[in-house]
Amino acid sequence: MIKNYFKIALRGFWKHKLFTLINVIGLSIGVSAALVIYLIVNFDFTFDKFHKDGDRIYRVASAFSFQGEKGYNGGICGPLAGAIKSKVPGVQATAPLFCLSSPNVFIAGKQGVPVRFKSQDNIVLADGEYFKIFNYTWLAGNSASALNAPNQVVLTSEQARKYFAGLPYSQVIGKVVTYDTIKTTVTGVVQTLTANSDLSFHDFISYSTGTLTANKSLSDQLQLKEWESTNSASQVFIKLSAQASPVHIEKQLNDILKKASPPRPEDKGTTHGFLLQPLSDLHFNEKLGIFDFTARVANKKTLYFLLAIAAFLLILGCINFINLTTAQATQRAKEIGIRKTMGSNRRQLIFQFLSETFLITLFAVIISIVATPLILKLFTDFIPKGLKADLLQVNIVLFLILLTAVVSLASGFYPAIMLSGYKPALVLKNQTSSNSSKTRNAWLRKSLTVTQFIIAQFFIMATVLVSKQIYFALHKDLGFKKEAIIVVNSPWKNRTTAKNQVFLNSLRSIPQVEMVSTGGAPPSSGSTNSTLVTYKDGKKEIKTEVQLKFGDPDYLKIYKLKLLAGRGLQAGDSSKSVIINANYAKVLGFRNPGEAIGKTLNHFNGVKSLQIVGVVADFHQKSLREPIKPLAYYYGTNSWQTGTFHIALKPESPGGKEWKAAVAAMGKSWKEIYPDDDFEYNFFDESIAKFYEEEQHTSKLLTWATGLSIFISCLGLLGLAIYTTNQRTKEIGVRKVLGASVFQIVRLLSTELVLLIILAFVIVTPVAWLAMNKWMEGFAERTSISWWIFAASGIGMLMAAVITSSFQTVKAGIANPVKSLRSE
């Protein structure tokens, strides 16, 4: 019997090829979106899920508050890990980590010549407790003793093969690996983690190595006695005992901090504490970040947004199927009547119709499986690194089976119930249903069509607004010049004032370079440097957290920062003068910028007092999501304050290659001064654009979702238009014989469509406005939600729908009425 059902289904598909094609295309788009999005969402939500007792693993992070403004740091103060081990009951294991800053690695080579691996990342100090918390497979060595003495190192299998190619892991034990000047001996090899994980470390140096007096520089960085300093490189993971409460543990940690570093009267309004971050939150928390600062932090809101897109596209495909199937109901009425007369019961008919839906869904799923690798390539920029289109994984196969079942039921259940409910006596008399039933079915189709247009118009409105906000962010006057400026950071380890000066002179000699400045970060950057500054106006003391920018006198000129009062910095200002922004001047209580000139700031970046010599107009220090904050511009002379070169280029001729030649000359000079380091640079305007990568990805996704939703909706609309005109062939013929024009016929057939689109527009507009307003709250400065966004979206959807339906309505309007009446 089942075989018979499938035979009948295939004959029906062949007979109604156009409707079948529309249904398959509509469903395959929705299924493809669902499959690709499932791969992305599943990829992100499976990070570090494989660790035993993962729900009891936490990272200790730091939380700050200054005058109500909160800040967070994934790092902790140096002494905390030791205090947890000795003073906090309920903690089963404590694993301190310290991330090294890209050391060079040296391995003994042939004939005594060392092999160097430049600037290796993901190298940490750790102790044996780390491997008690996280699940690693040991390939060589012993977890109990591998890191219990100074100058030991454990490597992952991938790193062991990199350093000692061709050696068995057992022979890697005892080999010497030197990190800059720290010589270590390999005591263990662990299997490189293959599951999704943010624990990307591959060299584990024993933590006690950093406490040796021979490694004073490293020991100073650990700051094992400094409770008031927080370093993002210094981190600690803990595993709680089964009975321990995270809230209670967190309270104990903060009690330890209060005893070790009691609050002072001058710290009023400032707080520092610790919080426990669950391991499951590590991959998603943008405020606390991950160890590798270039690593991708997933956004749960974005993932839920992707799921919503997939759901909407699936709904559109299902709506098309329901609409077209119910519209075709009368064409299958006699078949149903005969089947019932011959003894078929309603359950058998429902099963038959659901089997037809299942076949169409199965075709759609097969198409989606074939298309998925192509879609992943198309969205390479958005797809997370490491995501593979391995569709043979058990969870993905189960997802496809579940998706096929859900879509089949969602699309086919109502049509199956409706079709199987026809009464054979009425059907065989060409009385397929009562008027109330016809009205009910018509209202269902109209409601579903309106739903389609609501979804499509919402996507259009959202796409236009997101694009408008991105354009606003990229073209807004940020308060500084950003075009034709190159930023180059000198290498941290080889950075000296003398070398910086040599490179600066070489840059000034390049013909295409207009001006060069040394300093710290550019006006707007992802990094933040701030300090607490006090100002006394004679009556009260104003203490403010101030963002810092460092630069020489040419810094203001290169970025064309506008002076509102006073003067710029001069060569002799390095230890006594400062420029502030207008925002800070207002915070200090000055009504106009000129009043701030000559005033003194205290406890400024280690300098007892500095005089304000100028006030610059406000500019955005970060993306438009962040408000403008109090800022001071200081002439730093230390190597870390002059290690960034800001290079303004001369205008490039149309089609010219002057800038390319300039970059080549910079690279050549760089290699002469810093031969062991790669030359890296970036254009400042491109760095600004990277602030909005997430929004640009969102815009790209919305554009695709909008196009697909319009396409699916128009496909369904075309199918309904074909059905409607076929049903009204005789009516159209009679109207033409009585004198109706083509325009009148088209208007007659299109009026209902226009009304449905208008109704959808009325419903979706307030919903879209609320959603857009909520999204825009994430920006401190934002574009306006203009009325034309909604008007353009509604008109665009109306035009797309009318054009689509006109292919059939115009054809019906110009048809010869004699032929249509004869066919009737």
mmCIF file of C-alpha atoms in Angstrom, residues 175-494:
data_model
loop_
_atom_site.group_PDB
_atom_site.id
_atom_site.type_symbol
_atom_site.label_atom_id
_atom_site.label_comp_id
_atom_site.label_asym_id
_atom_site.label_seq_id
_atom_site.Cartn_x
_atom_site.Cartn_y
_atom_site.Cartn_z
ATOM 1 C CA LYS A 175 64.331 17.544 24.926
ATOM 2 C CA VAL A 176 65.226 21.185 25.622
ATOM 3 C CA VAL A 177 62.970 24.035 24.480
ATOM 4 C CA THR A 178 64.026 27.655 25.096
ATOM 5 C CA TYR A 179 61.470 30.477 25.239
ATOM 6 C CA ASP A 180 63.451 33.681 24.631
ATOM 7 C CA THR A 181 65.901 33.185 27.526
ATOM 8 C CA ILE A 182 63.952 30.628 29.590
ATOM 9 C CA LYS A 183 65.356 27.123 29.093
ATOM 10 C CA THR A 184 62.910 24.276 29.767
ATOM 11 C CA THR A 185 62.867 20.492 29.530
ATOM 12 C CA VAL A 186 59.932 18.598 27.988
ATOM 13 C CA THR A 187 58.298 16.401 30.661
ATOM 14 C CA GLY A 188 55.052 15.502 28.917
ATOM 15 C CA VAL A 189 53.089 15.390 25.670
ATOM 16 C CA VAL A 190 49.278 15.588 25.591
ATOM 17 C CA GLN A 191 46.896 15.020 22.707
ATOM 18 C CA THR A 192 45.913 18.255 20.948
ATOM 19 C CA LEU A 193 42.277 18.993 21.658
ATOM 20 C CA THR A 194 40.203 18.090 18.609
ATOM 21 C CA ALA A 195 36.778 19.081 19.939
ATOM 22 C CA ASN A 196 35.692 22.723 19.837
ATOM 23 C CA SER A 197 37.527 24.570 22.596
ATOM 24 C CA ASP A 198 38.755 28.024 23.542
ATOM 25 C CA LEU A 199 41.635 26.403 25.437
ATOM 26 C CA SER A 200 44.021 26.866 22.542
ATOM 27 C CA PHE A 201 47.261 26.640 24.565
ATOM 28 C CA HIS A 202 49.923 24.281 23.231
ATOM 29 C CA ASP A 203 53.000 24.975 25.411
ATOM 30 C CA PHE A 204 52.554 24.649 29.194
ATOM 31 C CA ILE A 205 55.581 25.894 31.148
ATOM 32 C CA SER A 206 55.611 25.063 34.863
ATOM 33 C CA TYR A 207 54.206 28.003 36.839
ATOM 34 C CA SER A 208 57.024 27.878 39.364
ATOM 35 C CA THR A 209 59.435 28.833 36.552
ATOM 36 C CA GLY A 210 58.131 32.381 36.790
ATOM 37 C CA THR A 211 59.027 32.656 40.478
ATOM 38 C CA LEU A 212 62.752 32.035 39.984
ATOM 39 C CA THR A 213 65.053 34.992 40.609
ATOM 40 C CA ALA A 214 66.829 34.075 37.368
ATOM 41 C CA ASN A 215 63.647 35.046 35.533
ATOM 42 C CA LYS A 216 63.191 38.415 37.234
ATOM 43 C CA SER A 217 61.430 40.016 34.269
ATOM 44 C CA LEU A 218 58.826 37.255 34.236
ATOM 45 C CA SER A 219 58.575 37.305 38.021
ATOM 46 C CA ASP A 220 57.860 41.040 37.918
ATOM 47 C CA GLN A 221 55.055 40.439 35.420
ATOM 48 C CA LEU A 222 53.424 37.825 37.662
ATOM 49 C CA GLN A 223 53.132 40.428 40.486
ATOM 50 C CA LEU A 224 52.537 37.681 43.039
ATOM 51 C CA LYS A 225 52.378 40.177 45.932
ATOM 52 C CA GLU A 226 50.438 42.973 44.235
ATOM 53 C CA TRP A 227 46.718 42.944 45.153
ATOM 54 C CA GLU A 228 45.868 46.277 43.514
ATOM 55 C CA SER A 229 47.051 45.421 40.009
ATOM 56 C CA THR A 230 44.937 43.420 37.557
ATOM 57 C CA ASN A 231 46.546 41.870 34.495
ATOM 58 C CA SER A 232 44.473 40.211 31.763
ATOM 59 C CA ALA A 233 47.406 37.852 31.119
ATOM 60 C CA SER A 234 47.119 36.491 34.657
ATOM 61 C CA GLN A 235 44.137 34.150 34.945
ATOM 62 C CA VAL A 236 42.894 31.361 37.168
ATOM 63 C CA PHE A 237 40.439 28.499 36.699
ATOM 64 C CA ILE A 238 38.822 26.656 39.578
ATOM 65 C CA LYS A 239 36.766 23.497 39.870
ATOM 66 C CA LEU A 240 34.258 23.487 42.692
ATOM 67 C CA SER A 241 33.422 20.475 44.787
ATOM 68 C CA ALA A 242 30.003 18.956 44.149
ATOM 69 C CA GLN A 243 28.461 20.575 47.248
ATOM 70 C CA ALA A 244 30.034 24.036 46.874
ATOM 71 C CA SER A 245 27.910 27.075 46.020
ATOM 72 C CA PRO A 246 29.349 29.483 43.412
ATOM 73 C CA VAL A 247 27.751 32.405 45.254
ATOM 74 C CA HIS A 248 29.422 31.399 48.523
ATOM 75 C CA ILE A 249 32.802 30.898 46.815
ATOM 76 C CA GLU A 250 32.509 34.295 45.140
ATOM 77 C CA LYS A 251 31.819 35.902 48.527
ATOM 78 C CA GLN A 252 34.893 34.257 50.023
ATOM 79 C CA LEU A 253 37.074 35.589 47.194
ATOM 80 C CA ASN A 254 35.841 39.133 47.729
ATOM 81 C CA ASP A 255 36.351 38.828 51.493
ATOM 82 C CA ILE A 256 39.976 37.824 50.837
ATOM 83 C CA LEU A 257 40.434 40.900 48.624
ATOM 84 C CA LYS A 258 38.957 43.238 51.264
ATOM 85 C CA LYS A 259 41.354 41.918 53.908
ATOM 86 C CA ALA A 260 44.388 42.045 51.619
ATOM 87 C CA SER A 261 43.541 45.454 50.116
ATOM 88 C CA PRO A 262 41.145 47.382 52.433
ATOM 89 C CA PRO A 263 39.156 50.234 50.814
ATOM 90 C CA ARG A 264 40.610 53.705 51.377
ATOM 91 C CA PRO A 265 38.685 56.972 51.895
ATOM 92 C CA GLU A 266 40.088 58.391 48.655
ATOM 93 C CA ASP A 267 38.636 55.396 46.786
ATOM 94 C CA LYS A 268 35.055 56.468 47.482
ATOM 95 C CA GLY A 269 32.859 55.589 44.500
ATOM 96 C CA THR A 270 35.385 53.040 43.244
ATOM 97 C CA THR A 271 34.987 49.285 43.797
ATOM 98 C CA HIS A 272 37.000 46.200 42.833
ATOM 99 C CA GLY A 273 35.795 42.643 43.202
ATOM 100 C CA PHE A 274 35.824 39.150 41.743
ATOM 101 C CA LEU A 275 33.162 37.138 39.965
ATOM 102 C CA LEU A 276 32.918 33.526 38.816
ATOM 103 C CA GLN A 277 32.474 33.062 35.089
ATOM 104 C CA PRO A 278 31.084 29.615 34.144
ATOM 105 C CA LEU A 279 33.080 27.685 31.566
ATOM 106 C CA SER A 280 29.982 27.647 29.336
ATOM 107 C CA ASP A 281 30.067 31.473 29.239
ATOM 108 C CA LEU A 282 33.692 31.696 28.131
ATOM 109 C CA HIS A 283 32.935 31.521 24.403
ATOM 110 C CA PHE A 284 30.206 34.180 24.536
ATOM 111 C CA ASN A 285 31.290 36.915 26.952
ATOM 112 C CA GLU A 286 32.587 39.927 25.023
ATOM 113 C CA LYS A 287 33.226 41.956 28.189
ATOM 114 C CA LEU A 288 35.630 39.424 29.675
ATOM 115 C CA GLY A 289 37.081 38.149 26.402
ATOM 116 C CA ILE A 290 39.132 35.010 25.744
ATOM 117 C CA PHE A 291 42.849 34.435 26.269
ATOM 118 C CA ASP A 292 43.814 35.120 22.665
ATOM 119 C CA PHE A 293 42.602 38.697 22.133
ATOM 120 C CA THR A 294 42.281 38.075 18.407
ATOM 121 C CA ALA A 295 40.041 35.053 19.022
ATOM 122 C CA ARG A 296 36.437 35.175 17.951
ATOM 123 C CA VAL A 297 33.926 35.681 20.748
ATOM 124 C CA ALA A 298 30.525 34.403 19.685
ATOM 125 C CA ASN A 299 27.452 36.528 20.280
ATOM 126 C CA LYS A 300 24.380 34.704 21.575
ATOM 127 C CA LYS A 301 22.074 37.451 20.280
ATOM 128 C CA THR A 302 23.493 36.946 16.789
ATOM 129 C CA LEU A 303 23.000 33.179 17.043
ATOM 130 C CA TYR A 304 19.383 33.608 18.147
ATOM 131 C CA PHE A 305 18.936 36.093 15.301
ATOM 132 C CA LEU A 306 20.198 33.455 12.873
ATOM 133 C CA LEU A 307 17.752 30.927 14.289
ATOM 134 C CA ALA A 308 14.940 33.438 13.783
ATOM 135 C CA ILE A 309 15.944 33.891 10.120
ATOM 136 C CA ALA A 310 15.936 30.122 9.575
ATOM 137 C CA ALA A 311 12.525 29.801 11.264
ATOM 138 C CA PHE A 312 11.037 32.605 9.156
ATOM 139 C CA LEU A 313 12.316 31.140 5.890
ATOM 140 C CA LEU A 314 10.975 27.711 6.848
ATOM 141 C CA ILE A 315 7.621 29.252 7.727
ATOM 142 C CA LEU A 316 7.496 30.972 4.333
ATOM 143 C CA GLY A 317 8.155 27.693 2.537
ATOM 144 C CA CYS A 318 5.472 25.904 4.604
ATOM 145 C CA ILE A 319 2.976 28.708 3.937
ATOM 146 C CA ASN A 320 3.549 28.352 0.204
ATOM 147 C CA PHE A 321 2.902 24.636 0.413
ATOM 148 C CA ILE A 322 -0.306 25.044 2.440
ATOM 149 C CA ASN A 323 -1.618 27.802 0.178
ATOM 150 C CA LEU A 324 -0.984 25.977 -3.068
ATOM 151 C CA THR A 325 -2.211 22.618 -1.766
ATOM 152 C CA THR A 326 -5.479 24.004 -0.404
ATOM 153 C CA ALA A 327 -5.960 26.055 -3.572
ATOM 154 C CA GLN A 328 -5.701 22.855 -5.614
ATOM 155 C CA ALA A 329 -8.184 21.048 -3.376
ATOM 156 C CA THR A 330 -11.078 21.075 -5.839
ATOM 157 C CA GLN A 331 -8.928 19.414 -8.509
ATOM 158 C CA ARG A 332 -8.507 16.368 -6.256
ATOM 159 C CA ALA A 333 -12.080 16.263 -4.971
ATOM 160 C CA LYS A 334 -13.302 13.551 -7.341
ATOM 161 C CA GLU A 335 -10.235 11.421 -6.633
ATOM 162 C CA ILE A 336 -11.009 11.634 -2.920
ATOM 163 C CA GLY A 337 -14.712 10.878 -3.486
ATOM 164 C CA ILE A 338 -13.954 7.781 -5.554
ATOM 165 C CA ARG A 339 -11.386 6.542 -3.024
ATOM 166 C CA LYS A 340 -13.855 6.906 -0.185
ATOM 167 C CA THR A 341 -16.579 5.172 -2.229
ATOM 168 C CA MET A 342 -14.168 2.279 -2.873
ATOM 169 C CA GLY A 343 -13.595 1.874 0.870
ATOM 170 C CA SER A 344 -10.680 4.153 1.805
ATOM 171 C CA ASN A 345 -11.011 5.616 5.298
ATOM 172 C CA ARG A 346 -9.920 9.055 6.419
ATOM 173 C CA ARG A 347 -6.784 7.788 8.165
ATOM 174 C CA GLN A 348 -5.543 6.207 4.933
ATOM 175 C CA LEU A 349 -6.168 9.417 2.989
ATOM 176 C CA ILE A 350 -4.347 11.512 5.603
ATOM 177 C CA PHE A 351 -1.396 9.128 5.409
ATOM 178 C CA GLN A 352 -1.402 9.382 1.600
ATOM 179 C CA PHE A 353 -1.370 13.193 1.601
ATOM 180 C CA LEU A 354 1.314 13.309 4.318
ATOM 181 C CA SER A 355 3.426 10.864 2.290
ATOM 182 C CA GLU A 356 3.212 13.276 -0.666
ATOM 183 C CA THR A 357 4.331 16.123 1.565
ATOM 184 C CA PHE A 358 7.136 13.943 2.927
ATOM 185 C CA LEU A 359 8.403 13.253 -0.602
ATOM 186 C CA ILE A 360 8.487 16.960 -1.490
ATOM 187 C CA THR A 361 10.253 17.747 1.806
ATOM 188 C CA LEU A 362 12.722 14.938 1.162
ATOM 189 C CA PHE A 363 13.525 16.395 -2.271
ATOM 190 C CA ALA A 364 14.070 19.774 -0.585
ATOM 191 C CA VAL A 365 16.375 18.249 2.041
ATOM 192 C CA ILE A 366 18.459 16.454 -0.616
ATOM 193 C CA ILE A 367 18.842 19.722 -2.540
ATOM 194 C CA SER A 368 19.854 21.459 0.709
ATOM 195 C CA ILE A 369 22.495 18.831 1.507
ATOM 196 C CA VAL A 370 24.042 19.320 -1.931
ATOM 197 C CA ALA A 371 23.870 23.125 -1.653
ATOM 198 C CA THR A 372 25.244 23.467 1.899
ATOM 199 C CA PRO A 373 29.004 23.303 1.033
ATOM 200 C CA LEU A 374 28.434 25.950 -1.651
ATOM 201 C CA ILE A 375 26.542 28.182 0.799
ATOM 202 C CA LEU A 376 29.326 27.864 3.376
ATOM 203 C CA LYS A 377 31.853 28.998 0.754
ATOM 204 C CA LEU A 378 29.613 31.902 -0.171
ATOM 205 C CA PHE A 379 29.527 33.094 3.449
ATOM 206 C CA THR A 380 33.200 32.445 4.201
ATOM 207 C CA ASP A 381 33.639 35.807 5.957
ATOM 208 C CA PHE A 382 30.822 35.050 8.364
ATOM 209 C CA ILE A 383 31.342 31.321 8.928
ATOM 210 C CA PRO A 384 33.371 30.662 12.115
ATOM 211 C CA LYS A 385 36.905 29.473 11.521
ATOM 212 C CA GLY A 386 37.106 25.725 12.005
ATOM 213 C CA LEU A 387 33.532 24.999 10.970
ATOM 214 C CA LYS A 388 33.394 22.064 8.552
ATOM 215 C CA ALA A 389 30.485 20.868 6.431
ATOM 216 C CA ASP A 390 30.659 17.330 7.786
ATOM 217 C CA LEU A 391 27.036 16.279 7.346
ATOM 218 C CA LEU A 392 27.643 12.683 8.415
ATOM 219 C CA GLN A 393 27.930 13.542 12.114
ATOM 220 C CA VAL A 394 25.310 11.773 14.225
ATOM 221 C CA ASN A 395 23.802 14.972 15.605
ATOM 222 C CA ILE A 396 23.484 16.499 12.123
ATOM 223 C CA VAL A 397 21.848 13.354 10.698
ATOM 224 C CA LEU A 398 19.378 13.363 13.607
ATOM 225 C CA PHE A 399 18.721 17.068 13.009
ATOM 226 C CA LEU A 400 17.958 16.440 9.319
ATOM 227 C CA ILE A 401 15.594 13.573 10.197
ATOM 228 C CA LEU A 402 13.814 15.725 12.774
ATOM 229 C CA LEU A 403 13.691 18.697 10.389
ATOM 230 C CA THR A 404 12.202 16.550 7.614
ATOM 231 C CA ALA A 405 9.528 15.236 9.970
ATOM 232 C CA VAL A 406 8.644 18.660 11.409
ATOM 233 C CA VAL A 407 8.481 20.391 8.012
ATOM 234 C CA SER A 408 6.409 17.530 6.550
ATOM 235 C CA LEU A 409 3.883 17.783 9.384
ATOM 236 C CA ALA A 410 3.846 21.598 9.446
ATOM 237 C CA SER A 411 3.289 21.789 5.688
ATOM 238 C CA GLY A 412 1.065 18.793 5.160
ATOM 239 C CA PHE A 413 -1.070 18.322 8.253
ATOM 240 C CA TYR A 414 -3.757 20.943 7.574
ATOM 241 C CA PRO A 415 -4.093 20.168 3.816
ATOM 242 C CA ALA A 416 -4.312 16.437 4.656
ATOM 243 C CA ILE A 417 -7.055 17.017 7.231
ATOM 244 C CA MET A 418 -8.966 19.319 4.879
ATOM 245 C CA LEU A 419 -8.719 17.106 1.777
ATOM 246 C CA SER A 420 -9.571 13.914 3.601
ATOM 247 C CA GLY A 421 -12.690 15.520 5.049
ATOM 248 C CA TYR A 422 -14.594 15.785 1.746
ATOM 249 C CA LYS A 423 -17.880 13.880 1.666
ATOM 250 C CA PRO A 424 -18.074 11.513 -1.328
ATOM 251 C CA ALA A 425 -21.769 12.145 -2.066
ATOM 252 C CA LEU A 426 -21.225 15.899 -2.444
ATOM 253 C CA VAL A 427 -17.933 15.514 -4.273
ATOM 254 C CA LEU A 428 -19.369 13.268 -6.986
ATOM 255 C CA LYS A 429 -22.133 15.843 -7.531
ATOM 256 C CA ASN A 430 -19.437 18.583 -8.015
ATOM 257 C CA GLN A 431 -20.442 20.102 -4.674
ATOM 258 C CA THR A 432 -17.022 19.929 -3.095
ATOM 259 C CA SER A 433 -17.785 21.927 0.014
ATOM 260 C CA SER A 434 -20.199 24.280 1.647
ATOM 261 C CA ASN A 435 -19.989 28.051 1.355
ATOM 262 C CA SER A 436 -18.746 28.313 4.915
ATOM 263 C CA SER A 437 -15.962 25.849 4.123
ATOM 264 C CA LYS A 438 -14.971 27.831 1.013
ATOM 265 C CA THR A 439 -14.947 31.028 3.060
ATOM 266 C CA ARG A 440 -12.865 29.376 5.781
ATOM 267 C CA ASN A 441 -10.313 28.090 3.279
ATOM 268 C CA ALA A 442 -10.159 31.470 1.534
ATOM 269 C CA TRP A 443 -9.568 33.247 4.854
ATOM 270 C CA LEU A 444 -6.835 30.775 5.730
ATOM 271 C CA ARG A 445 -5.048 31.449 2.438
ATOM 272 C CA LYS A 446 -5.405 35.192 2.911
ATOM 273 C CA SER A 447 -4.110 35.002 6.482
ATOM 274 C CA LEU A 448 -1.112 32.955 5.423
ATOM 275 C CA THR A 449 -0.411 35.299 2.504
ATOM 276 C CA VAL A 450 -0.530 38.289 4.853
ATOM 277 C CA THR A 451 1.915 36.470 7.147
ATOM 278 C CA GLN A 452 4.293 36.014 4.233
ATOM 279 C CA PHE A 453 4.174 39.702 3.396
ATOM 280 C CA ILE A 454 4.667 40.652 7.064
ATOM 281 C CA ILE A 455 7.867 38.593 7.247
ATOM 282 C CA ALA A 456 9.163 39.852 3.901
ATOM 283 C CA GLN A 457 8.448 43.517 4.720
ATOM 284 C CA PHE A 458 10.026 43.181 8.153
ATOM 285 C CA PHE A 459 13.234 41.906 6.557
ATOM 286 C CA ILE A 460 13.191 44.768 4.046
ATOM 287 C CA MET A 461 12.738 47.399 6.766
ATOM 288 C CA ALA A 462 15.445 45.865 8.979
ATOM 289 C CA THR A 463 17.900 45.618 6.071
ATOM 290 C CA VAL A 464 17.417 49.248 5.084
ATOM 291 C CA LEU A 465 17.863 50.484 8.660
ATOM 292 C CA VAL A 466 20.974 48.407 9.397
ATOM 293 C CA SER A 467 22.534 49.584 6.117
ATOM 294 C CA LYS A 468 21.629 53.170 7.014
ATOM 295 C CA GLN A 469 23.277 52.848 10.434
ATOM 296 C CA ILE A 470 26.447 51.323 8.963
ATOM 297 C CA TYR A 471 26.645 54.106 6.367
ATOM 298 C CA PHE A 472 26.122 56.638 9.163
ATOM 299 C CA ALA A 473 28.911 55.098 11.250
ATOM 300 C CA LEU A 474 31.395 54.905 8.377
ATOM 301 C CA HIS A 475 30.706 58.403 7.026
ATOM 302 C CA LYS A 476 30.031 60.384 10.198
ATOM 303 C CA ASP A 477 32.550 63.038 11.132
ATOM 304 C CA LEU A 478 34.249 61.308 14.074
ATOM 305 C CA GLY A 479 36.216 64.395 15.006
ATOM 306 C CA PHE A 480 39.457 63.402 13.301
ATOM 307 C CA LYS A 481 40.911 62.635 9.886
ATOM 308 C CA LYS A 482 41.009 58.923 9.068
ATOM 309 C CA GLU A 483 41.872 58.741 5.352
ATOM 310 C CA ALA A 484 45.382 58.192 3.946
ATOM 311 C CA ILE A 485 46.918 57.396 7.344
ATOM 312 C CA ILE A 486 48.987 54.273 8.020
ATOM 313 C CA VAL A 487 49.557 52.992 11.563
ATOM 314 C CA VAL A 488 52.611 50.845 12.349
ATOM 315 C CA ASN A 489 53.500 49.384 15.765
ATOM 316 C CA SER A 490 57.165 48.807 16.496
ATOM 317 C CA PRO A 491 57.949 45.315 17.888
ATOM 318 C CA TRP A 492 57.330 45.153 21.610
ATOM 319 C CA LYS A 493 60.424 43.188 22.572
ATOM 320 C CA ASN A 494 62.871 45.045 20.337
#
